[in-house]
mmCIF file of C-alpha atoms and ligand atoms in Angstrom:
data_model
loop_
_atom_site.group_PDB
_atom_site.id
_atom_site.type_symbol
_atom_site.label_atom_id
_atom_site.label_comp_id
_atom_site.label_asym_id
_atom_site.label_seq_id
_atom_site.Cartn_x
_atom_site.Cartn_y
_atom_site.Cartn_z
ATOM 1 C CA MET A 1 15.725 55.660 -276.300
ATOM 2 C CA GLU A 2 17.020 52.864 -274.089
ATOM 3 C CA LEU A 3 15.190 49.602 -273.640
ATOM 4 C CA LEU A 4 14.435 48.536 -270.068
ATOM 5 C CA ASP A 5 15.269 44.925 -270.765
ATOM 6 C CA GLY A 6 13.482 42.503 -268.437
ATOM 7 C CA LYS A 7 15.272 39.533 -269.975
ATOM 8 C CA VAL A 8 18.777 40.786 -269.236
ATOM 9 C CA LEU A 9 17.850 42.072 -265.792
ATOM 10 C CA ALA A 10 15.919 38.960 -264.743
ATOM 11 C CA LYS A 11 18.854 36.773 -265.789
ATOM 12 C CA ALA A 12 21.303 38.847 -263.731
ATOM 13 C CA ILE A 13 19.092 38.872 -260.615
ATOM 14 C CA LYS A 14 18.391 35.150 -260.931
ATOM 15 C CA ALA A 15 22.150 34.479 -260.927
ATOM 16 C CA GLU A 16 22.489 36.512 -257.701
ATOM 17 C CA LEU A 17 19.594 34.678 -256.048
ATOM 18 C CA LYS A 18 20.931 31.294 -257.123
ATOM 19 C CA GLU A 19 24.277 32.080 -255.529
ATOM 20 C CA LYS A 20 22.633 33.218 -252.300
ATOM 21 C CA ILE A 21 20.518 30.061 -252.095
ATOM 22 C CA ALA A 22 23.577 27.874 -252.767
ATOM 23 C CA SER A 23 25.392 29.600 -249.902
ATOM 24 C CA TYR A 24 22.508 28.843 -247.507
ATOM 25 C CA LYS A 25 22.535 25.202 -248.586
ATOM 26 C CA GLU A 26 26.294 25.058 -247.973
ATOM 27 C CA LYS A 27 25.518 26.010 -244.364
ATOM 28 C CA GLY A 28 23.337 22.912 -244.200
ATOM 29 C CA TRP A 29 19.999 24.646 -244.552
ATOM 30 C CA ARG A 30 17.142 23.082 -246.491
ATOM 31 C CA ALA A 31 16.081 24.703 -249.796
ATOM 32 C CA PRO A 32 13.539 27.548 -249.846
ATOM 33 C CA HIS A 33 10.110 26.135 -250.681
ATOM 34 C CA LEU A 34 7.293 27.813 -252.628
ATOM 35 C CA CYS A 35 3.850 26.231 -252.708
ATOM 36 C CA ALA A 36 1.084 27.069 -255.173
ATOM 37 C CA ILE A 37 -2.564 26.117 -254.814
ATOM 38 C CA LEU A 38 -4.357 25.833 -258.129
ATOM 39 C CA VAL A 39 -8.122 25.454 -258.315
ATOM 40 C CA GLY A 40 -9.755 24.356 -261.577
ATOM 41 C CA GLU A 41 -8.415 24.018 -265.106
ATOM 42 C CA ASP A 42 -7.908 27.628 -266.248
ATOM 43 C CA GLY A 43 -5.264 27.508 -269.010
ATOM 44 C CA ALA A 44 -3.550 30.811 -268.193
ATOM 45 C CA SER A 45 -3.346 29.893 -264.485
ATOM 46 C CA GLN A 46 -1.756 26.536 -265.339
ATOM 47 C CA THR A 47 0.845 28.333 -267.460
ATOM 48 C CA TYR A 48 1.628 30.873 -264.710
ATOM 49 C CA VAL A 49 2.021 28.181 -262.075
ATOM 50 C CA ALA A 50 4.225 26.083 -264.367
ATOM 51 C CA SER A 51 6.532 29.038 -265.021
ATOM 52 C CA LYS A 52 6.811 29.755 -261.289
ATOM 53 C CA ALA A 53 7.773 26.114 -260.640
ATOM 54 C CA LYS A 54 10.365 26.291 -263.431
ATOM 55 C CA ASP A 55 11.891 29.460 -261.940
ATOM 56 C CA CYS A 56 12.166 27.743 -258.547
ATOM 57 C CA GLU A 57 13.920 24.750 -260.053
ATOM 58 C CA GLU A 58 16.376 27.000 -261.891
ATOM 59 C CA LEU A 59 17.339 28.718 -258.633
ATOM 60 C CA GLY A 60 17.548 25.602 -256.457
ATOM 61 C CA MET A 61 14.276 26.241 -254.642
ATOM 62 C CA ASP A 62 11.722 23.503 -253.985
ATOM 63 C CA SER A 63 8.203 23.975 -255.268
ATOM 64 C CA THR A 64 4.946 22.112 -254.787
ATOM 65 C CA VAL A 65 1.672 22.544 -256.640
ATOM 66 C CA PHE A 66 -1.534 21.367 -254.968
ATOM 67 C CA ARG A 67 -4.314 21.039 -257.537
ATOM 68 C CA PHE A 68 -8.000 20.954 -256.640
ATOM 69 C CA PRO A 69 -11.116 20.575 -258.796
ATOM 70 C CA SER A 70 -13.133 23.735 -259.516
ATOM 71 C CA GLY A 71 -15.981 22.305 -257.407
ATOM 72 C CA ILE A 72 -13.989 22.362 -254.139
ATOM 73 C CA SER A 73 -15.923 24.143 -251.388
ATOM 74 C CA GLU A 74 -14.581 27.311 -249.810
ATOM 75 C CA ASN A 75 -14.274 25.586 -246.430
ATOM 76 C CA ASP A 76 -12.285 22.705 -247.902
ATOM 77 C CA LEU A 77 -9.997 25.146 -249.696
ATOM 78 C CA LEU A 78 -9.455 27.105 -246.487
ATOM 79 C CA ALA A 79 -8.568 23.841 -244.742
ATOM 80 C CA GLU A 80 -5.952 23.154 -247.429
ATOM 81 C CA VAL A 81 -4.525 26.651 -246.960
ATOM 82 C CA GLU A 82 -4.331 25.976 -243.228
ATOM 83 C CA LYS A 83 -2.376 22.757 -243.823
ATOM 84 C CA VAL A 84 0.227 24.732 -245.778
ATOM 85 C CA ASN A 85 0.270 27.447 -243.095
ATOM 86 C CA LEU A 86 1.193 24.789 -240.543
ATOM 87 C CA ASN A 87 3.800 23.055 -242.696
ATOM 88 C CA THR A 88 7.156 24.334 -241.451
ATOM 89 C CA ASN A 89 8.915 23.080 -244.593
ATOM 90 C CA ILE A 90 7.014 25.551 -246.784
ATOM 91 C CA ASP A 91 8.059 29.209 -246.817
ATOM 92 C CA GLY A 92 5.725 30.808 -249.335
ATOM 93 C CA LEU A 93 2.151 30.130 -250.438
ATOM 94 C CA ILE A 94 0.319 31.526 -253.426
ATOM 95 C CA VAL A 95 -3.264 30.711 -254.279
ATOM 96 C CA GLN A 96 -3.410 31.254 -258.027
ATOM 97 C CA MET A 97 -6.171 33.693 -258.953
ATOM 98 C CA PRO A 98 -8.849 33.684 -260.193
ATOM 99 C CA VAL A 99 -10.592 31.113 -258.005
ATOM 100 C CA PRO A 100 -14.089 29.909 -259.042
ATOM 101 C CA GLU A 101 -16.931 32.343 -258.361
ATOM 102 C CA HIS A 102 -18.431 30.413 -255.424
ATOM 103 C CA ILE A 103 -15.198 30.996 -253.477
ATOM 104 C CA ASN A 104 -14.598 34.370 -251.823
ATOM 105 C CA SER A 105 -11.057 35.250 -252.904
ATOM 106 C CA LEU A 106 -10.647 37.793 -250.099
ATOM 107 C CA ASN A 107 -11.448 35.114 -247.505
ATOM 108 C CA VAL A 108 -8.810 32.890 -249.057
ATOM 109 C CA MET A 109 -6.183 35.666 -249.084
ATOM 110 C CA MET A 110 -6.977 36.554 -245.481
ATOM 111 C CA HIS A 111 -6.518 32.923 -244.479
ATOM 112 C CA ILE A 112 -2.910 32.731 -245.685
ATOM 113 C CA ASP A 113 -0.349 33.093 -242.888
ATOM 114 C CA PRO A 114 0.986 36.651 -243.500
ATOM 115 C CA SER A 115 4.537 35.339 -243.007
ATOM 116 C CA LYS A 116 3.984 33.039 -246.037
ATOM 117 C CA ASP A 117 2.019 35.544 -248.149
ATOM 118 C CA VAL A 118 4.633 35.918 -250.904
ATOM 119 C CA ASP A 119 2.074 37.539 -253.243
ATOM 120 C CA GLY A 120 1.823 40.374 -250.697
ATOM 121 C CA PHE A 121 -1.989 40.451 -250.990
ATOM 122 C CA HIS A 122 -2.919 39.878 -247.319
ATOM 123 C CA PRO A 123 -4.367 43.130 -245.885
ATOM 124 C CA MET A 124 -1.758 43.008 -243.119
ATOM 125 C CA ASN A 125 1.072 43.034 -245.643
ATOM 126 C CA VAL A 126 -0.700 45.671 -247.753
ATOM 127 C CA GLY A 127 -0.872 47.870 -244.637
ATOM 128 C CA MET A 128 2.798 47.227 -243.835
ATOM 129 C CA MET A 129 3.716 48.211 -247.394
ATOM 130 C CA PHE A 130 1.730 51.470 -247.136
ATOM 131 C CA LYS A 131 3.518 52.228 -243.862
ATOM 132 C CA GLY A 132 6.855 51.672 -245.610
ATOM 133 C CA LEU A 133 7.694 48.694 -243.362
ATOM 134 C CA ASP A 134 9.723 45.695 -244.471
ATOM 135 C CA THR A 135 7.295 43.162 -245.923
ATOM 136 C CA PHE A 136 6.345 41.254 -249.068
ATOM 137 C CA LEU A 137 5.592 43.594 -251.964
ATOM 138 C CA PRO A 138 3.117 42.654 -254.711
ATOM 139 C CA ALA A 139 5.299 41.074 -257.382
ATOM 140 C CA THR A 140 4.573 43.327 -260.364
ATOM 141 C CA PRO A 141 5.175 46.732 -258.740
ATOM 142 C CA TYR A 142 8.096 45.171 -256.851
ATOM 143 C CA GLY A 143 9.603 44.047 -260.164
ATOM 144 C CA ILE A 144 9.133 47.540 -261.613
ATOM 145 C CA MET A 145 10.843 49.121 -258.584
ATOM 146 C CA MET A 146 13.794 46.756 -259.085
ATOM 147 C CA MET A 147 13.910 47.746 -262.736
ATOM 148 C CA LEU A 148 13.967 51.485 -261.898
ATOM 149 C CA GLU A 149 16.658 50.861 -259.295
ATOM 150 C CA ARG A 150 18.927 48.720 -261.444
ATOM 151 C CA TYR A 151 18.678 51.046 -264.457
ATOM 152 C CA LYS A 152 19.405 53.951 -262.055
ATOM 153 C CA ILE A 153 16.402 55.920 -263.217
ATOM 154 C CA GLU A 154 16.012 59.137 -261.246
ATOM 155 C CA THR A 155 12.558 59.137 -259.632
ATOM 156 C CA SER A 156 12.930 61.679 -256.828
ATOM 157 C CA GLY A 157 10.680 64.692 -257.390
ATOM 158 C CA LYS A 158 9.430 63.280 -260.693
ATOM 159 C CA HIS A 159 5.791 63.273 -261.671
ATOM 160 C CA CYS A 160 4.591 59.738 -262.202
ATOM 161 C CA VAL A 161 1.235 58.880 -263.750
ATOM 162 C CA VAL A 162 -0.033 55.386 -262.959
ATOM 163 C CA ILE A 163 -2.865 54.292 -265.252
ATOM 164 C CA GLY A 164 -4.976 51.675 -263.455
ATOM 165 C CA ARG A 165 -5.924 51.280 -259.799
ATOM 166 C CA SER A 166 -6.153 47.525 -259.296
ATOM 167 C CA ASP A 167 -5.165 45.992 -255.956
ATOM 168 C CA ILE A 168 -2.374 43.986 -257.581
ATOM 169 C CA VAL A 169 -0.755 46.629 -259.800
ATOM 170 C CA GLY A 170 -2.002 50.240 -259.830
ATOM 171 C CA LYS A 171 -2.627 50.866 -256.113
ATOM 172 C CA PRO A 172 0.578 49.270 -254.786
ATOM 173 C CA MET A 173 2.572 50.855 -257.622
ATOM 174 C CA ALA A 174 1.369 54.307 -256.584
ATOM 175 C CA ALA A 175 2.075 53.522 -252.917
ATOM 176 C CA LEU A 176 5.656 52.404 -253.621
ATOM 177 C CA LEU A 177 6.492 55.322 -255.911
ATOM 178 C CA MET A 178 5.335 57.871 -253.349
ATOM 179 C CA GLN A 179 7.382 56.420 -250.448
ATOM 180 C CA ASN A 180 10.362 58.321 -249.100
ATOM 181 C CA THR A 181 12.746 55.794 -250.662
ATOM 182 C CA ASN A 182 15.019 55.399 -253.651
ATOM 183 C CA PRO A 183 13.453 54.621 -256.071
ATOM 184 C CA GLY A 184 10.457 56.576 -254.825
ATOM 185 C CA ASN A 185 9.797 60.159 -253.791
ATOM 186 C CA CYS A 186 7.627 60.666 -256.871
ATOM 187 C CA THR A 187 4.628 62.928 -257.064
ATOM 188 C CA VAL A 188 2.061 60.349 -258.114
ATOM 189 C CA THR A 189 -1.165 60.787 -260.065
ATOM 190 C CA VAL A 190 -3.396 57.717 -260.293
ATOM 191 C CA CYS A 191 -5.695 57.542 -263.328
ATOM 192 C CA HIS A 192 -8.520 55.091 -263.852
ATOM 193 C CA SER A 193 -11.577 54.430 -265.978
ATOM 194 C CA LYS A 194 -13.385 57.517 -264.652
ATOM 195 C CA THR A 195 -10.455 59.938 -265.094
ATOM 196 C CA LYS A 196 -11.555 62.787 -267.366
ATOM 197 C CA ASN A 197 -8.342 64.467 -268.572
ATOM 198 C CA LEU A 198 -6.080 61.441 -268.867
ATOM 199 C CA ARG A 199 -4.200 62.655 -271.955
ATOM 200 C CA GLU A 200 -3.348 66.012 -270.334
ATOM 201 C CA LEU A 201 -2.171 64.283 -267.166
ATOM 202 C CA CYS A 202 -0.011 61.838 -269.115
ATOM 203 C CA LEU A 203 1.554 64.706 -271.055
ATOM 204 C CA GLN A 204 2.771 66.139 -267.725
ATOM 205 C CA ALA A 205 4.353 62.863 -266.626
ATOM 206 C CA ASP A 206 8.071 62.172 -266.335
ATOM 207 C CA ILE A 207 7.241 58.507 -265.735
ATOM 208 C CA ILE A 208 4.153 56.646 -266.953
ATOM 209 C CA VAL A 209 3.149 53.204 -265.701
ATOM 210 C CA ALA A 210 0.425 51.834 -267.989
ATOM 211 C CA ALA A 211 -1.538 49.064 -266.258
ATOM 212 C CA LEU A 212 -5.056 49.117 -267.624
ATOM 213 C CA GLY A 213 -5.261 46.067 -269.886
ATOM 214 C CA ARG A 214 -6.185 47.917 -273.101
ATOM 215 C CA PRO A 215 -3.861 46.949 -275.970
ATOM 216 C CA GLU A 216 -1.805 49.872 -277.354
ATOM 217 C CA PHE A 217 -3.874 52.409 -275.415
ATOM 218 C CA LEU A 218 -0.981 54.815 -274.726
ATOM 219 C CA LYS A 219 -0.125 56.620 -277.956
ATOM 220 C CA ALA A 220 2.781 58.957 -278.756
ATOM 221 C CA ASP A 221 0.567 62.057 -278.559
ATOM 222 C CA MET A 222 -0.037 61.279 -274.845
ATOM 223 C CA VAL A 223 3.655 61.163 -273.935
ATOM 224 C CA LYS A 224 6.075 63.990 -273.136
ATOM 225 C CA PRO A 225 9.413 63.757 -274.996
ATOM 226 C CA GLY A 226 11.978 62.017 -272.775
ATOM 227 C CA ALA A 227 9.423 60.308 -270.512
ATOM 228 C CA VAL A 228 10.108 56.896 -268.961
ATOM 229 C CA VAL A 229 7.382 54.471 -270.046
ATOM 230 C CA ILE A 230 6.637 51.239 -268.184
ATOM 231 C CA ASP A 231 4.194 48.906 -269.900
ATOM 232 C CA VAL A 232 2.464 46.415 -267.588
ATOM 233 C CA GLY A 233 -0.301 45.335 -269.973
ATOM 234 C CA ILE A 234 -0.583 41.826 -271.347
ATOM 235 C CA SER A 235 -3.429 41.289 -273.807
ATOM 236 C CA ARG A 236 -4.011 38.616 -276.411
ATOM 237 C CA VAL A 237 -4.943 40.191 -279.723
ATOM 238 C CA ASP A 238 -6.219 38.048 -282.621
ATOM 239 C CA ALA A 239 -3.619 37.621 -285.325
ATOM 240 C CA ASN A 240 -3.119 35.714 -288.530
ATOM 241 C CA ASN A 241 -0.289 33.497 -287.224
ATOM 242 C CA GLU A 242 0.152 29.928 -286.010
ATOM 243 C CA ARG A 243 -1.058 30.671 -282.483
ATOM 244 C CA GLY A 244 -3.934 32.809 -283.718
ATOM 245 C CA TYR A 245 -2.921 35.716 -281.468
ATOM 246 C CA VAL A 246 -0.118 38.048 -280.490
ATOM 247 C CA ILE A 247 0.647 39.535 -277.069
ATOM 248 C CA LYS A 248 0.259 43.314 -276.871
ATOM 249 C CA GLY A 249 1.049 45.704 -274.078
ATOM 250 C CA ASP A 250 -0.877 48.825 -273.109
ATOM 251 C CA VAL A 251 1.592 51.011 -275.015
ATOM 252 C CA ALA A 252 1.782 51.555 -278.788
ATOM 253 C CA PHE A 253 5.435 50.558 -278.614
ATOM 254 C CA ASP A 254 6.951 51.809 -281.901
ATOM 255 C CA GLU A 255 5.513 55.300 -281.831
ATOM 256 C CA VAL A 256 6.007 55.812 -278.067
ATOM 257 C CA ALA A 257 9.579 54.411 -278.172
ATOM 258 C CA ALA A 258 10.469 57.159 -280.629
ATOM 259 C CA LYS A 259 9.627 59.758 -277.938
ATOM 260 C CA ALA A 260 10.562 58.017 -274.669
ATOM 261 C CA SER A 261 13.938 58.053 -272.901
ATOM 262 C CA TYR A 262 13.375 54.527 -271.547
ATOM 263 C CA ILE A 263 10.664 52.013 -272.362
ATOM 264 C CA THR A 264 9.832 48.396 -271.465
ATOM 265 C CA PRO A 265 9.014 45.934 -274.260
ATOM 266 C CA VAL A 266 6.093 43.475 -274.165
ATOM 267 C CA PRO A 267 6.929 40.656 -273.951
ATOM 268 C CA GLY A 268 10.384 40.784 -272.331
ATOM 269 C CA GLY A 269 9.773 43.600 -269.868
ATOM 270 C CA VAL A 270 7.655 43.806 -266.731
ATOM 271 C CA GLY A 271 6.336 40.226 -266.961
ATOM 272 C CA LEU A 272 9.803 38.761 -266.365
ATOM 273 C CA MET A 273 10.427 41.176 -263.489
ATOM 274 C CA THR A 274 7.142 40.096 -261.883
ATOM 275 C CA ARG A 275 8.530 36.572 -261.709
ATOM 276 C CA ILE A 276 11.643 37.949 -260.008
ATOM 277 C CA GLY A 277 9.447 39.781 -257.480
ATOM 278 C CA LEU A 278 7.865 36.507 -256.422
ATOM 279 C CA LEU A 279 11.245 34.774 -256.123
ATOM 280 C CA GLN A 280 12.635 37.627 -254.005
ATOM 281 C CA ASN A 281 9.600 37.423 -251.729
ATOM 282 C CA THR A 282 9.997 33.653 -251.374
ATOM 283 C CA LEU A 283 13.632 34.088 -250.408
ATOM 284 C CA LYS A 284 12.642 36.741 -247.868
ATOM 285 C CA ALA A 285 10.062 34.373 -246.341
ATOM 286 C CA TYR A 286 12.699 31.634 -246.175
ATOM 287 C CA GLU A 287 15.225 33.906 -244.476
ATOM 288 C CA TRP A 288 12.598 34.928 -241.920
ATOM 289 C CA HIS A 289 11.552 31.339 -241.288
ATOM 290 C CA MET A 290 15.127 30.119 -240.997
ATOM 291 C CA GLY A 291 15.858 32.904 -238.569
ATOM 292 C CA SER A 292 18.583 34.660 -240.505
ATOM 293 C CA LYS A 293 16.783 38.026 -240.488
HETATM 294 P P1 NAD B 301 -7.652 45.322 -263.768
HETATM 295 O O1 NAD B 301 -8.618 45.013 -264.867
HETATM 296 O O2 NAD B 301 -7.858 44.762 -262.417
HETATM 297 O O3 NAD B 301 -7.538 46.906 -263.622
HETATM 298 C C1 NAD B 301 -7.500 47.729 -264.737
HETATM 299 C C2 NAD B 301 -7.516 49.168 -264.254
HETATM 300 O O4 NAD B 301 -7.437 50.011 -265.399
HETATM 301 C C3 NAD B 301 -8.770 49.538 -263.496
HETATM 302 O O5 NAD B 301 -8.384 50.152 -262.297
HETATM 303 C C4 NAD B 301 -9.498 50.540 -264.403
HETATM 304 O O6 NAD B 301 -10.075 51.608 -263.674
HETATM 305 C C5 NAD B 301 -8.386 51.048 -265.280
HETATM 306 N N1 NAD B 301 -8.854 51.362 -266.630
HETATM 307 C C6 NAD B 301 -9.555 50.543 -267.455
HETATM 308 N N2 NAD B 301 -9.831 51.194 -268.601
HETATM 309 C C7 NAD B 301 -9.283 52.428 -268.500
HETATM 310 C C8 NAD B 301 -9.238 53.550 -269.349
HETATM 311 N N3 NAD B 301 -9.801 53.529 -270.551
HETATM 312 N N4 NAD B 301 -8.594 54.644 -268.921
HETATM 313 C C9 NAD B 301 -8.006 54.683 -267.697
HETATM 314 N N5 NAD B 301 -8.019 53.625 -266.839
HETATM 315 C C10 NAD B 301 -8.657 52.526 -267.235
HETATM 316 O O7 NAD B 301 -6.230 44.926 -264.358
HETATM 317 P P2 NAD B 301 -4.840 44.559 -263.653
HETATM 318 O O8 NAD B 301 -4.954 43.254 -262.991
HETATM 319 O O9 NAD B 301 -4.308 45.736 -262.914
HETATM 320 O O10 NAD B 301 -3.959 44.345 -264.980
HETATM 321 C C11 NAD B 301 -3.775 45.377 -265.928
HETATM 322 C C12 NAD B 301 -3.022 44.825 -267.116
HETATM 323 O O11 NAD B 301 -1.747 44.386 -266.676
HETATM 324 C C13 NAD B 301 -3.656 43.605 -267.777
HETATM 325 O O12 NAD B 301 -3.353 43.640 -269.158
HETATM 326 C C14 NAD B 301 -2.963 42.437 -267.123
HETATM 327 O O13 NAD B 301 -2.955 41.280 -267.939
HETATM 328 C C15 NAD B 301 -1.581 43.006 -266.982
HETATM 329 N N6 NAD B 301 -0.773 42.431 -265.914
HETATM 330 C C16 NAD B 301 0.499 42.169 -266.217
HETATM 331 C C17 NAD B 301 1.361 41.700 -265.251
HETATM 332 C C18 NAD B 301 2.790 41.453 -265.615
HETATM 333 O O14 NAD B 301 3.470 40.737 -264.901
HETATM 334 N N7 NAD B 301 3.287 42.075 -266.684
HETATM 335 C C19 NAD B 301 0.904 41.471 -263.950
HETATM 336 C C20 NAD B 301 -0.419 41.782 -263.640
HETATM 337 C C21 NAD B 301 -1.249 42.280 -264.637
#
């Protein structure tokens, strides 16, 4: 079994991106600029936004966080999005999800200028991705595609089972794996909460992407020997330690690792590659805006 090491890979890709950004600055260009809009006080969202800002700093990108109280009206939030859309010094905009219930998240996503939609959630970019056109890819499946590419994992003609059909992971993952690309060209089966014969389907898979949010759901008796196993899940599970919890993936790591050819750890796997996906998208937005592509 070989570990698909997000830490090592993320470090290597960050070094490449840093060099590229430095070369643009040497030409006299401004730095790429990522903006995050954060509504309310959700702890996990604050942590995610802080780590994105830290990544930007490490690479020589600018970042700005606009914070708004959870009571902000949808119209006021849309007006703030519009201000960022019109700001030519900002390349990428993310509105950290979830937003409070009184705000329609789809309206917010649809309001982001598609050329700044570095999360790749705007329906226009989703459509472009499905068509196989050059656009922003949702960060998690994008990060997984980079991982498959860099580890030179053969995907063509392989049967891939994606567990989970969310808009941010499962659906775009399936779409990317089925494209006529490398990595890609998989025969994809998408499983979800209503799938009846999930174990049998998983046993036929050469590649499994587990993205359902159920800690240690995928057990060794669901995995074919030699399968490639990608664990997207991040769940907090109560534990008797200082923090009071541990982070678990969707895969029972020890027992599945004994059967798999490649496997991602949690933490240290897909999560770090997701951060790279966002940085790559921000750089793409910058290159478009600066007219180099
Ligand atoms: P979601 O809750 O939106 O979707 C979960 C999907 O799993 C649904 O489509 C549902 O049909 C399916 N599902 C649920 N129970 C199932 C079951 N018993 N059998 C088969 N399918 C089942 O979740 P999401 O946003 O796609 O996230 C999934 C997991 O990935 C979560 O743990 C989340 O925290 C994690 N996540 C990690 C990253 C990362 O960077 N590593 C990024 C996004 C999400």
